[in-house]
XYZ file of C-alpha atoms in Angstrom:
776
model
C 6.207 37.357 18.409
C 3.747 36.611 15.581
C 4.356 38.232 12.222
C 0.711 37.963 11.194
C -2.561 37.973 13.064
C -4.377 34.723 12.323
C -7.495 36.379 10.900
C -5.374 38.028 8.197
C -3.620 34.719 7.525
C -6.954 32.956 7.011
C -8.165 35.689 4.633
C -4.906 35.401 2.712
C -5.262 31.622 2.469
C -8.837 31.839 1.203
C -7.834 34.478 -1.340
C -5.027 32.354 -2.755
C -6.777 28.984 -2.442
C -7.704 28.893 -6.120
C -4.221 29.777 -7.350
C -1.854 26.836 -7.053
C 1.132 28.790 -8.426
C 0.770 31.473 -5.788
C 0.574 28.689 -3.214
C 3.889 27.304 -4.442
C 5.447 30.764 -4.226
C 4.173 31.134 -0.681
C 5.593 27.722 0.215
C 8.948 28.543 -1.280
C 9.277 32.013 0.151
C 7.363 32.317 3.397
C 6.289 29.621 5.894
C 3.616 31.287 7.996
C 2.906 30.120 11.542
C -0.745 29.881 12.487
C -3.002 29.819 15.487
C -6.520 28.507 15.832
C -9.366 30.645 14.500
C -12.341 31.587 16.641
C -14.815 30.255 14.079
C -14.013 27.442 11.734
C -15.777 24.694 9.806
C -15.508 21.143 11.074
C -15.965 18.796 8.126
C -15.575 15.141 7.409
C -17.321 11.886 6.697
C -19.549 9.427 8.487
C -19.143 5.769 7.502
C -20.488 2.372 8.456
C -18.919 -1.044 8.074
C -20.414 -3.260 5.393
C -20.533 -7.043 5.590
C -17.056 -7.353 4.063
C -15.418 -4.998 6.541
C -15.186 -2.092 4.096
C -16.199 1.452 4.958
C -19.383 2.641 3.262
C -20.850 6.190 3.342
C -23.710 6.648 5.817
C -26.345 9.041 4.492
C -28.705 11.104 6.681
C -26.597 10.747 9.813
C -27.353 13.596 12.235
C -24.574 15.792 13.698
C -24.725 18.613 16.245
C -22.677 20.142 19.022
C -23.619 19.372 22.593
C -25.998 22.056 23.863
C -26.638 23.493 20.397
C -29.492 21.571 18.808
C -30.301 24.395 16.387
C -27.088 24.027 14.428
C -27.764 20.510 13.166
C -26.542 19.063 9.853
C -27.031 15.743 8.101
C -24.680 13.803 5.860
C -25.161 13.621 2.103
C -25.058 10.532 -0.133
C -21.280 10.420 0.162
C -21.475 10.593 3.977
C -20.017 14.113 3.912
C -20.878 16.874 6.388
C -19.714 20.387 7.268
C -20.640 22.139 10.513
C -19.487 25.446 11.992
C -17.744 25.556 15.368
C -18.168 29.079 16.727
C -17.887 28.707 20.495
C -14.717 29.660 22.376
C -15.045 26.837 24.884
C -14.503 23.158 24.250
C -17.546 21.131 23.284
C -18.566 17.769 21.920
C -19.514 16.958 18.335
C -22.127 14.209 18.401
C -23.208 11.977 15.516
C -26.117 9.551 15.571
C -28.201 7.595 13.118
C -31.102 5.197 13.566
C -29.825 1.667 14.069
C -26.267 2.736 14.915
C -24.373 3.406 18.128
C -23.735 7.168 18.517
C -20.192 8.514 18.595
C -18.680 11.704 19.955
C -15.430 13.610 19.550
C -14.176 16.372 21.812
C -13.521 19.708 20.037
C -11.512 22.356 21.882
C -11.009 25.911 20.659
C -7.250 25.466 20.926
C -7.537 22.260 18.922
C -6.177 22.245 15.365
C -8.719 19.624 14.374
C -10.852 20.626 11.368
C -11.551 17.232 9.863
C -13.304 14.361 11.582
C -14.095 10.857 10.448
C -16.673 8.675 12.173
C -17.252 4.967 11.592
C -20.483 3.962 13.324
C -21.266 0.507 14.613
C -24.636 -1.101 14.077
C -26.759 -1.589 17.182
C -28.518 0.392 19.910
C -26.740 1.777 22.939
C -28.613 3.039 26.019
C -25.459 3.714 27.968
C -23.574 6.972 28.194
C -21.863 8.078 24.977
C -18.121 7.421 24.954
C -15.925 10.446 24.246
C -12.792 9.703 22.237
C -10.089 12.327 21.896
C -7.734 10.311 19.721
C -7.600 7.328 17.434
C -4.757 4.853 16.894
C -2.677 5.432 13.766
C -2.868 1.737 12.850
C -5.658 -0.543 13.989
C -7.070 -4.009 13.436
C -10.599 -3.694 12.039
C -12.762 -5.322 14.701
C -15.849 -5.710 12.511
C -14.046 -6.872 9.351
C -14.710 -10.451 8.322
C -11.086 -10.805 7.176
C -8.110 -10.035 9.407
C -7.506 -6.450 8.265
C -4.874 -3.952 9.379
C -5.843 -0.317 8.700
C -3.141 2.360 8.517
C -4.695 5.838 8.549
C -3.207 9.111 7.301
C -1.456 9.792 10.622
C 0.107 6.338 10.501
C 1.333 6.929 6.957
C 3.095 10.103 8.100
C 5.177 8.180 10.624
C 7.549 7.344 7.762
C 7.725 10.755 6.148
C 9.636 9.687 3.061
C 7.449 9.372 1.127
C 6.192 6.429 -0.920
C 4.071 3.352 -0.344
C 6.996 0.934 0.095
C 8.511 3.016 2.886
C 5.111 3.468 4.513
C 4.979 -0.304 5.052
C 8.016 -0.077 7.334
C 5.467 0.803 10.012
C 3.344 -2.289 9.356
C 3.582 -5.476 11.387
C 2.073 -7.451 8.500
C 4.222 -6.452 5.508
C 8.001 -6.840 5.141
C 9.912 -4.424 2.872
C 13.242 -5.082 1.142
C 15.264 -4.492 -2.026
C 15.212 -6.699 -5.135
C 18.902 -6.079 -5.817
C 21.820 -3.884 -4.792
C 21.959 -1.567 -7.801
C 18.567 -0.748 -9.376
C 16.553 0.527 -6.387
C 13.599 -1.841 -6.960
C 11.670 -2.382 -3.719
C 9.847 -5.595 -2.932
C 7.457 -6.585 -0.178
C 6.495 -9.874 1.410
C 3.027 -10.834 2.641
C 2.407 -14.140 4.448
C 5.991 -15.225 3.778
C 5.714 -14.844 -0.001
C 6.584 -12.154 -2.505
C 4.168 -9.241 -2.775
C 3.240 -10.334 -6.310
C 0.975 -12.981 -4.718
C -1.103 -10.344 -2.958
C -3.594 -8.305 -4.958
C -3.007 -4.565 -5.031
C -6.096 -2.395 -5.325
C -6.484 1.356 -5.736
C -9.942 2.043 -4.300
C -10.961 -1.490 -5.306
C -9.488 -1.281 -8.824
C -6.588 -3.724 -9.504
C -3.266 -1.906 -9.813
C 0.527 -2.532 -9.752
C 0.174 -5.554 -12.027
C 2.565 -6.936 -14.589
C 5.321 -4.545 -15.649
C 4.519 -2.024 -12.921
C 4.963 -4.564 -10.093
C 8.779 -4.320 -9.619
C 8.968 -0.547 -9.116
C 5.338 0.411 -8.491
C 5.749 0.448 -4.694
C 7.995 3.515 -5.214
C 5.450 5.305 -7.402
C 2.648 6.059 -4.921
C 3.352 8.960 -2.534
C 2.280 8.305 1.038
C 0.927 11.840 1.446
C -1.619 11.181 -1.329
C -3.238 8.414 0.699
C -6.102 8.621 3.130
C -5.601 5.072 4.406
C -4.258 1.628 3.545
C -6.148 -1.586 4.341
C -4.086 -4.790 4.470
C -6.210 -7.960 4.452
C -4.739 -11.421 4.975
C -5.845 -14.591 3.250
C -8.345 -15.187 0.485
C -10.614 -12.247 -0.114
C -13.705 -11.290 -2.055
C -14.215 -12.834 -5.490
C -15.565 -9.485 -6.751
C -12.125 -8.108 -7.703
C -10.814 -11.135 -9.579
C -8.910 -14.347 -8.934
C -5.398 -12.963 -8.358
C -5.447 -12.508 -4.563
C -3.611 -15.543 -3.131
C -2.098 -14.243 0.102
C -4.343 -11.219 0.601
C -5.281 -7.770 -0.616
C -3.812 -4.320 -0.073
C -6.328 -1.565 -0.836
C -5.296 2.086 -1.161
C -7.736 4.886 -0.383
C -6.623 8.194 -1.881
C -7.578 11.630 -0.599
C -11.012 12.525 -1.910
C -11.586 15.688 -3.994
C -14.317 16.929 -1.635
C -12.394 16.403 1.609
C -8.835 17.439 0.815
C -7.548 20.939 1.631
C -7.848 23.721 -0.945
C -4.079 23.667 -1.226
C -1.546 21.332 0.386
C 2.214 21.199 -0.073
C 5.026 19.288 1.565
C 8.767 19.285 1.116
C 11.326 16.693 2.271
C 15.101 16.439 2.333
C 17.574 14.034 3.872
C 21.224 13.516 4.706
C 21.624 11.401 1.548
C 20.530 14.359 -0.616
C 17.086 13.027 -1.455
C 14.528 15.741 -2.247
C 10.775 15.300 -2.592
C 7.717 17.505 -2.802
C 3.976 16.948 -3.101
C 1.338 19.503 -4.098
C -2.433 19.125 -3.924
C -4.989 21.633 -5.172
C -8.739 21.106 -4.728
C -11.806 22.921 -6.006
C -15.570 22.502 -5.822
C -16.799 23.473 -9.285
C -20.518 23.191 -8.598
C -22.944 21.756 -6.076
C -22.427 18.324 -7.601
C -18.868 18.404 -8.936
C -15.437 18.408 -7.243
C -11.925 17.994 -8.594
C -8.390 17.893 -7.277
C -4.899 17.706 -8.739
C -2.084 15.826 -7.017
C 1.520 16.352 -8.142
C 4.635 14.563 -6.914
C 8.285 15.159 -7.736
C 11.464 13.578 -6.372
C 15.127 14.016 -7.174
C 18.281 12.219 -6.056
C 21.445 13.093 -7.972
C 24.002 12.298 -5.274
C 26.430 9.384 -5.430
C 26.297 6.974 -2.464
C 29.110 4.448 -1.990
C 29.571 4.022 1.741
C 30.969 0.479 1.551
C 33.614 1.461 -1.045
C 32.845 -1.350 -3.501
C 32.775 1.137 -6.409
C 29.036 0.579 -6.901
C 26.450 3.127 -5.835
C 24.526 1.973 -2.750
C 21.459 3.877 -3.986
C 20.825 4.762 -7.633
C 20.386 8.313 -8.792
C 16.775 8.960 -9.697
C 14.170 11.458 -10.784
C 10.423 10.973 -10.784
C 7.359 12.999 -11.695
C 3.752 11.934 -11.127
C 0.455 13.769 -11.676
C -3.015 12.564 -10.709
C -6.267 14.415 -11.513
C -9.442 13.170 -9.757
C -13.077 14.107 -10.314
C -16.132 13.415 -8.165
C -19.734 13.871 -9.276
C -22.598 13.317 -6.800
C -26.269 13.699 -7.704
C -28.265 13.075 -4.535
C -31.612 13.368 -6.309
C -30.705 10.581 -8.726
C -28.768 8.644 -6.047
C -25.771 8.581 -8.379
C -22.074 8.938 -7.716
C -19.253 8.877 -10.273
C -15.479 9.027 -9.742
C -12.986 9.579 -12.567
C -9.201 9.732 -12.446
C -6.327 10.335 -14.865
C -2.704 9.766 -13.854
C 0.720 9.973 -15.486
C 4.125 8.805 -14.250
C 7.681 9.230 -15.493
C 10.686 7.803 -13.664
C 14.343 7.449 -14.564
C 16.757 5.518 -12.313
C 20.523 5.362 -12.943
C 22.846 3.225 -10.863
C 25.810 0.919 -11.125
C 29.452 1.950 -11.056
C 30.460 4.769 -8.755
C 32.392 7.680 -10.310
C 35.138 7.018 -7.733
C 36.054 3.902 -9.719
C 38.412 4.691 -12.608
C 38.757 1.213 -14.097
C 37.294 1.141 -17.592
C 36.840 -2.644 -17.496
C 34.277 -2.361 -14.677
C 32.197 0.431 -16.159
C 28.895 -1.216 -15.214
C 25.710 0.861 -15.289
C 22.031 0.315 -14.680
C 19.389 2.389 -16.420
C 15.737 1.767 -15.591
C 12.910 3.903 -16.969
C 9.199 3.661 -16.161
C 6.293 5.416 -17.862
C 2.697 4.871 -16.829
C -0.656 6.267 -17.894
C -3.999 5.338 -16.341
C -7.575 6.519 -16.731
C -10.494 5.070 -14.793
C -14.142 5.634 -13.958
C -16.324 4.233 -11.168
C -20.029 4.963 -11.392
C -22.664 3.690 -8.994
C -26.381 4.268 -8.580
C -28.959 3.086 -6.057
C -31.894 1.445 -7.827
C -35.130 -0.138 -6.671
C -35.405 -1.027 -3.009
C -33.130 0.502 -0.352
C -29.662 -1.035 -0.288
C -29.824 -2.195 -3.916
C -27.253 -0.745 -6.301
C -25.490 -1.121 -9.613
C -21.857 -0.104 -10.148
C -19.659 -0.152 -13.232
C -15.878 0.144 -12.978
C -13.594 0.670 -15.983
C -9.836 1.177 -16.025
C -7.308 1.504 -18.862
C -3.558 1.324 -18.133
C -0.448 1.672 -20.281
C 2.967 0.904 -18.805
C 6.397 1.138 -20.431
C 9.421 -0.454 -18.688
C 13.010 -0.380 -19.883
C 15.800 -2.068 -17.949
C 19.446 -1.908 -19.040
C 22.169 -3.605 -16.965
C 25.864 -3.623 -17.962
C 27.738 -1.680 -20.641
C 28.504 -1.971 -24.325
C 29.225 -4.462 -25.716
C 28.145 -6.752 -22.851
C 24.800 -6.037 -21.223
C 21.319 -7.342 -20.400
C 18.323 -5.492 -21.813
C 14.637 -5.913 -21.093
C 12.046 -3.744 -22.778
C 8.324 -4.112 -22.336
C 5.038 -2.394 -23.061
C 1.796 -3.388 -21.356
C -1.695 -2.285 -22.323
C -4.369 -3.415 -19.855
C -8.116 -2.935 -19.649
C -10.314 -3.864 -16.691
C -14.099 -3.711 -16.513
C -16.385 -4.852 -13.703
C -20.191 -4.611 -13.639
C -21.500 -5.150 -10.088
C -25.039 -5.637 -8.817
C -25.703 -5.706 -5.054
C -28.981 -6.475 -3.314
C -30.569 -8.607 -0.597
C -33.119 -11.377 -0.257
C -35.970 -11.254 2.233
C -34.110 -9.032 4.671
C -30.701 -7.466 4.930
C -29.341 -10.529 6.718
C -29.141 -12.155 3.292
C -27.114 -9.940 0.980
C -25.584 -10.870 -2.321
C -23.313 -9.397 -4.964
C -23.065 -10.665 -8.509
C -21.466 -9.405 -11.650
C -19.547 -9.753 -14.871
C -16.014 -8.618 -15.473
C -13.434 -8.547 -18.238
C -9.675 -8.117 -18.077
C -7.308 -7.806 -21.004
C -3.496 -7.644 -20.984
C -1.344 -7.123 -24.077
C 2.392 -7.540 -23.373
C 4.906 -6.610 -26.067
C 8.298 -7.418 -24.552
C 11.752 -8.593 -25.494
C 14.965 -9.652 -23.758
C 18.587 -9.595 -24.893
C 21.731 -10.819 -23.144
C 24.914 -9.602 -24.840
C 27.348 -11.128 -22.353
C 29.734 -13.036 -24.617
C 29.623 -16.226 -22.548
C 25.812 -16.248 -22.578
C 25.174 -15.218 -26.187
C 21.372 -14.952 -25.860
C 20.009 -13.178 -28.958
C 17.057 -10.819 -28.977
C 14.044 -12.835 -27.830
C 10.430 -11.683 -28.037
C 8.246 -12.649 -25.076
C 4.845 -11.346 -26.174
C 1.540 -12.399 -24.651
C -2.101 -11.424 -25.044
C -4.369 -12.510 -22.216
C -8.153 -12.107 -22.384
C -10.203 -13.132 -19.347
C -14.007 -12.764 -19.236
C -15.617 -13.921 -16.004
C -18.718 -14.034 -13.830
C -19.094 -14.242 -10.060
C -21.604 -14.556 -7.246
C -21.007 -13.753 -3.571
C -23.450 -14.318 -0.714
C -23.248 -12.695 2.718
C -25.252 -14.285 5.518
C -25.614 -12.470 8.858
C -28.163 -14.436 10.923
C -27.022 -12.588 14.060
C -24.921 -9.552 14.836
C -22.094 -11.762 16.062
C -21.851 -14.070 13.019
C -21.100 -13.367 9.345
C -20.424 -15.795 6.517
C -19.213 -14.619 3.107
C -19.115 -17.322 0.446
C -18.288 -16.621 -3.166
C -17.324 -18.278 -6.396
C -16.317 -17.112 -9.815
C -15.753 -18.757 -13.181
C -13.314 -17.212 -15.661
C -12.070 -18.249 -19.060
C -8.414 -17.398 -19.624
C -7.438 -17.751 -23.265
C -3.958 -18.896 -22.169
C -4.947 -21.206 -19.289
C -8.542 -22.275 -19.994
C -11.388 -22.359 -17.458
C -10.530 -21.206 -13.920
C -12.922 -21.868 -11.039
C -12.350 -19.801 -7.884
C -14.175 -20.692 -4.644
C -13.631 -18.595 -1.503
C -15.189 -18.313 1.940
C -14.698 -16.137 5.037
C -16.303 -16.486 8.470
C -16.410 -14.119 11.430
C -17.836 -15.085 14.819
C -17.845 -12.850 17.909
C -18.310 -14.361 21.343
C -19.531 -11.392 23.352
C -17.840 -8.033 22.934
C -14.289 -9.158 23.618
C -13.606 -12.254 21.521
C -13.587 -12.536 17.700
C -12.781 -15.611 15.624
C -12.139 -15.510 11.863
C -11.425 -18.219 9.308
C -10.912 -18.197 5.550
C -10.232 -20.606 2.703
C -10.014 -20.198 -1.023
C -8.139 -20.536 -4.266
C -6.247 -18.068 -6.412
C -4.398 -17.904 -9.712
C -1.691 -15.733 -11.200
C -0.032 -15.563 -14.623
C 3.745 -15.150 -14.113
C 5.811 -12.427 -15.771
C 9.171 -14.100 -15.323
C 11.600 -11.234 -15.874
C 9.680 -8.351 -14.187
C 8.854 -10.694 -11.275
C 12.589 -11.355 -10.850
C 13.982 -8.040 -12.068
C 16.827 -8.191 -9.529
C 18.405 -11.132 -11.394
C 19.122 -8.802 -14.305
C 21.917 -7.404 -12.124
C 24.043 -10.528 -12.557
C 25.983 -12.431 -15.197
C 23.627 -15.409 -14.924
C 22.284 -16.798 -18.198
C 18.469 -16.765 -18.393
C 16.650 -19.945 -19.401
C 14.567 -18.434 -22.211
C 12.896 -21.707 -23.187
C 11.815 -22.145 -19.574
C 10.299 -18.653 -19.532
C 8.276 -19.421 -22.658
C 6.904 -22.630 -21.166
C 5.723 -21.213 -17.820
C 2.042 -21.784 -17.100
C -0.397 -20.089 -14.728
C 0.269 -20.382 -10.990
C -2.376 -22.043 -8.797
C -2.560 -21.943 -5.013
C -4.879 -22.525 -2.063
C -4.818 -20.416 1.075
C -6.267 -21.399 4.458
C -6.088 -19.377 7.623
C -7.601 -18.227 10.847
C -7.398 -15.456 13.398
C -8.371 -15.078 17.038
C -8.651 -11.578 18.517
C -9.179 -10.938 22.223
C -10.066 -7.530 23.675
C -9.205 -7.344 27.379
C -10.959 -4.498 29.235
C -8.670 -2.371 31.393
C -11.129 0.349 32.357
C -14.218 1.999 30.914
C -12.410 3.438 27.898
C -9.336 1.240 27.346
C -8.726 -2.286 26.194
C -5.712 -4.445 25.489
C -5.980 -6.084 22.065
C -4.307 -9.430 21.452
C -4.466 -11.182 18.081
C -3.086 -14.529 16.915
C -2.968 -15.607 13.238
C -2.089 -18.696 11.249
C -2.126 -18.873 7.442
C -1.089 -21.694 5.137
C -0.499 -21.214 1.404
C 0.100 -24.273 -0.773
C 0.836 -24.215 -4.502
C -0.491 -26.724 -6.983
C 1.771 -25.057 -9.517
C 4.332 -22.326 -8.800
C 6.599 -20.448 -11.204
C 10.186 -20.959 -10.024
C 13.268 -18.877 -10.787
C 15.943 -21.390 -9.779
C 19.344 -19.822 -9.068
C 20.706 -22.708 -6.987
C 21.413 -25.392 -9.599
C 24.612 -23.509 -10.353
C 25.922 -19.988 -9.949
C 25.972 -19.168 -13.667
C 22.364 -19.731 -14.753
C 18.721 -19.031 -13.896
C 16.290 -21.854 -14.681
C 12.566 -21.157 -15.006
C 9.942 -23.864 -14.599
C 6.654 -24.681 -12.885
C 7.206 -26.625 -9.705
C 4.841 -29.570 -9.423
C 6.219 -30.547 -6.037
C 5.067 -29.302 -2.676
C 5.818 -25.579 -2.319
C 4.122 -23.885 0.611
C 4.310 -21.165 3.249
C 3.231 -21.298 6.892
C 2.984 -18.043 8.816
C 2.211 -17.511 12.502
C 1.807 -13.990 13.867
C 0.904 -12.546 17.261
C -0.099 -8.884 17.705
C -0.476 -6.923 20.930
C -1.644 -3.313 21.254
C -2.624 -1.180 24.226
C -2.471 2.332 25.661
C -0.812 2.374 29.093
C -1.887 5.981 29.549
C -3.696 8.669 27.591
C -2.328 9.427 24.101
C 0.451 6.834 24.403
C 0.034 3.787 22.146
C 2.086 0.606 22.131
C 1.921 -1.937 19.298
C 4.022 -5.103 19.260
C 4.068 -8.104 16.935
C 6.074 -11.239 16.264
C 5.856 -13.245 13.043
C 7.364 -16.649 12.275
C 7.690 -17.770 8.637
C 8.263 -21.200 7.157
C 8.503 -20.886 3.375
C 9.434 -24.004 1.400
C 10.098 -24.333 -2.345
C 10.592 -27.517 -4.343
C 13.422 -27.254 -6.867
C 14.490 -29.794 -9.452
C 17.488 -30.472 -11.659
C 15.335 -32.404 -14.119
C 15.923 -35.746 -12.459
C 15.509 -35.250 -8.726
C 13.487 -32.839 -6.565
C 14.844 -30.924 -3.567
C 12.706 -29.319 -0.890
C 14.482 -26.236 0.507
C 13.732 -23.113 2.491
C 13.016 -20.238 0.156
C 16.171 -18.102 -0.034
C 16.168 -14.557 1.323
C 12.955 -15.138 3.301
C 13.495 -14.217 6.994
C 12.490 -16.898 9.491
C 10.995 -14.379 11.887
C 10.382 -10.695 12.437
C 9.760 -8.743 15.606
C 8.034 -5.365 15.597
C 7.543 -2.684 18.260
C 5.999 0.745 17.793
C 5.775 3.401 20.507
C 3.744 6.522 19.765
C 2.972 9.468 22.014
C 1.029 12.640 21.211
C 0.518 15.665 23.407
C -2.955 17.108 23.816
C -4.648 17.786 20.477
C -1.614 16.197 18.732
C 0.403 19.409 18.847
C 3.540 17.305 19.289
C 3.791 13.722 18.051
C 6.650 11.346 18.905
C 7.061 7.987 17.226
C 9.599 5.154 17.360
C 9.521 1.843 15.467
C 11.926 -1.048 16.029
C 12.203 -4.088 13.783
C 14.139 -7.254 14.552
C 14.764 -9.200 11.362
C 15.573 -12.887 11.686
C 17.979 -15.022 9.639
C 17.245 -15.828 6.013
C 18.731 -18.748 4.113
C 21.261 -17.656 1.514
C 21.020 -19.200 -1.928
C 23.614 -21.866 -2.621
C 26.159 -21.086 -5.290
C 27.242 -24.683 -5.966
C 24.176 -26.915 -5.918
C 21.152 -27.994 -3.888
C 22.966 -30.331 -1.501
C 25.186 -27.687 0.083
C 24.856 -27.031 3.788
C 22.535 -24.107 4.477
C 24.024 -20.710 5.298
C 22.022 -17.883 6.838
C 22.119 -14.104 6.975
C 22.672 -12.190 10.194
C 19.984 -11.198 12.667
C 19.765 -7.419 12.697
C 17.635 -4.562 14.069
C 16.364 -1.482 12.247
C 15.106 1.512 14.243
C 13.069 4.470 12.959
C 12.214 7.575 14.984
C 10.364 10.794 14.196
C 9.105 13.898 15.994
C 6.460 16.220 14.520
C 5.236 19.674 15.542
C 1.666 20.207 14.284
C -0.215 23.462 13.915
C -3.362 24.215 11.979
C -1.557 25.345 8.846
C 2.009 24.155 9.200
C 3.664 20.921 10.365
C 7.397 20.499 10.835
C 8.983 17.077 11.312
C 12.420 15.511 11.675
C 13.427 11.901 11.918
C 16.012 9.202 11.515
C 16.023 5.896 9.663
C 18.253 2.949 10.558
C 19.374 4.500 13.822
C 21.960 1.776 14.507
C 23.579 2.342 11.081
C 23.401 -1.366 10.251
C 24.339 -2.335 6.661
C 24.756 -5.605 4.794
C 28.454 -5.970 4.154
C 29.495 -6.751 0.566
C 25.999 -7.115 -0.934
C 27.460 -7.539 -4.449
C 29.198 -10.832 -5.124
C 32.394 -10.470 -7.202
C 31.909 -6.719 -7.592
C 35.499 -6.391 -8.815
C 34.646 -8.204 -12.082
C 31.071 -7.396 -13.154
C 31.428 -8.888 -16.669
C 32.650 -12.380 -15.800
C 30.829 -15.370 -14.404
C 30.046 -15.084 -10.716
C 29.007 -11.419 -10.567
C 25.668 -11.155 -8.722
C 23.996 -8.106 -7.144
C 20.649 -9.832 -6.464
C 21.477 -11.533 -3.148
C 20.257 -8.730 -0.872
C 18.911 -9.544 2.599
C 19.657 -6.401 4.651
C 19.872 -2.594 4.476
C 22.115 -1.172 1.785
C 22.353 2.364 3.161
C 23.159 3.205 6.757
C 21.761 5.915 8.973
C 19.641 8.580 7.266
C 18.561 11.820 8.934
C 15.666 13.674 7.349
C 13.284 16.564 7.835
C 10.428 18.318 6.149
C 7.400 20.606 6.305
C 3.713 20.349 5.423
C 1.619 23.417 4.597
C -2.154 23.738 4.218
C -3.905 26.779 2.710
C -7.523 27.770 2.253
C -10.392 25.624 3.495
C -9.473 22.641 5.609
C -11.538 19.566 6.307
């Protein structure tokens, strides 16, 4: 029996939509069920693919319901539309635009769908319009020039808790792990190498750089994101020279498309609590804003393996993000501004169950981050010609304390970064010859120091400051002589005050043979300035002595990346295809920053390897839908990652430690009609990884175990309220004894950085999502 009629619920939601505090009270006190409403707005965006495989707004696209030509709307400069659905029967929402293939989505009155996104393909279709009732949660972008995996908002919700790192557990491309067994730092791998070699972008603005890299994957809530695009190999030169293995671009929820008020709450069997709140408001015809707030709390002690160290640190985090959107269609101008703040405190180390004073080992990590940015673009001159200016200012404060008085390791750093990019885009002759050129400036000021008070190490306070100023210019040309062929060639020249002139050439090719075969290839160079201690933050959780002179002498890293991809689309029937994709990528370093822990078990040596360090990665992907609303995605990846180490006299070529040789991936997803119930299961099979030698390079290799990890989740969706429950690590697999010599954390041989498997066993979780007011 319903407590409220839905028309009164909708009035209540609209009344309270402008009051975020009332929304929180409603969330805390009353969770109202909801039914569909007999007249509701259907809103969303219409996009097109640009030459680089990125979504771009499509203006003046025409939308109407089948059989109702009077109620037509067109998209604005941002591609946005809103149309009223007031018929009790199901119907079809049709979108079309000159030069693009029309698309259609089925809208039923019992459907909870109120937001639709279309991405139109260029071309003319005289055949019957295809009706699509559902989209895959993770797809390979067919029209992208680079091999690009797109995870949409539904895909991000498959791993409900709750940050970017955990969202990647559902990706076949990215591998997620821990940097050490005590601090909670997450790390990812892309193309067999650490995530620091991939460029992170937040709506095409570089992010998670420098001091924010070790813990930044934990700082971005998954529910804030609209989608994630993961591109392999060398990418566009427009965003800088740092992308070596690929790019990961985050698209956040837009102020003019997010619900008036959104809230979610999460809890788990390990006493982890999280909540996210979003409030949105249109202030005028041209101006929108929204506020996103995240909070998480974990104060419980976890020590399931009884080694007297917490398996997961206690933590608390607060993040706020305010976004503004200004669109002036008359002036063809759009401006986006954002301000964000983060505070995080993470405490780990000794478990309270241990009563020995001589092993009172603690970890205390604190992160503070402030960012403000603006992106402004305007169409000028001929159609398709635009100027954009991007500016971003970031301050990050990182403090890491490992040990206890009077013996401890301490790292403290402050980073002030500024990024500016002026972009001009146009075309020559016709739109088959497009180009982008621009000027950009990046500035990083690092004020950092390191101290090691372990008596046997006796490393005094050491300042590791650096100021890096990099002005640069670039030019990128896109040639599309036919619809089935695209070439993107770019180059940039930068002057780095620490490394001198840096020339960056890159090229990407896409060729389609008919509708069902796509070939891609890429080649290019990249650079990266190492930040030795943040890049290897897990080594702080050991008694190893750091080679400070080696850190000071590290130079910029240089690497080439070559790769290719073949995608085959096998028709099954009129509406279904089997997608098969095969990749190969090769990354080779001319100079790589090495943190060598294998010369002996008591030291870490830092140096630039001049030998042959490289990574080869092969990956096969298969996806299909055996029947309606049931999706299957499978992948297998094989890694060969080699590093060249040296003892000063002789070089040794070894497999990179803690890098799995292979990884299998299987995702099964089923949704009932109109996604009222969603069931999802992901299985990972993680291959063996070579363990670092403790007694020298010539030791026989030892490998970690092969192990599976299984995730499962079920979600009940309604228009206003979603309820979900799930389980992580279903088999309860854990790495046994992840901390070496945990009994004596202040003597030589203690090491908590050698993590290759899960630290916590089975976790059961659940949560709710609530939407109030207008919904898109």
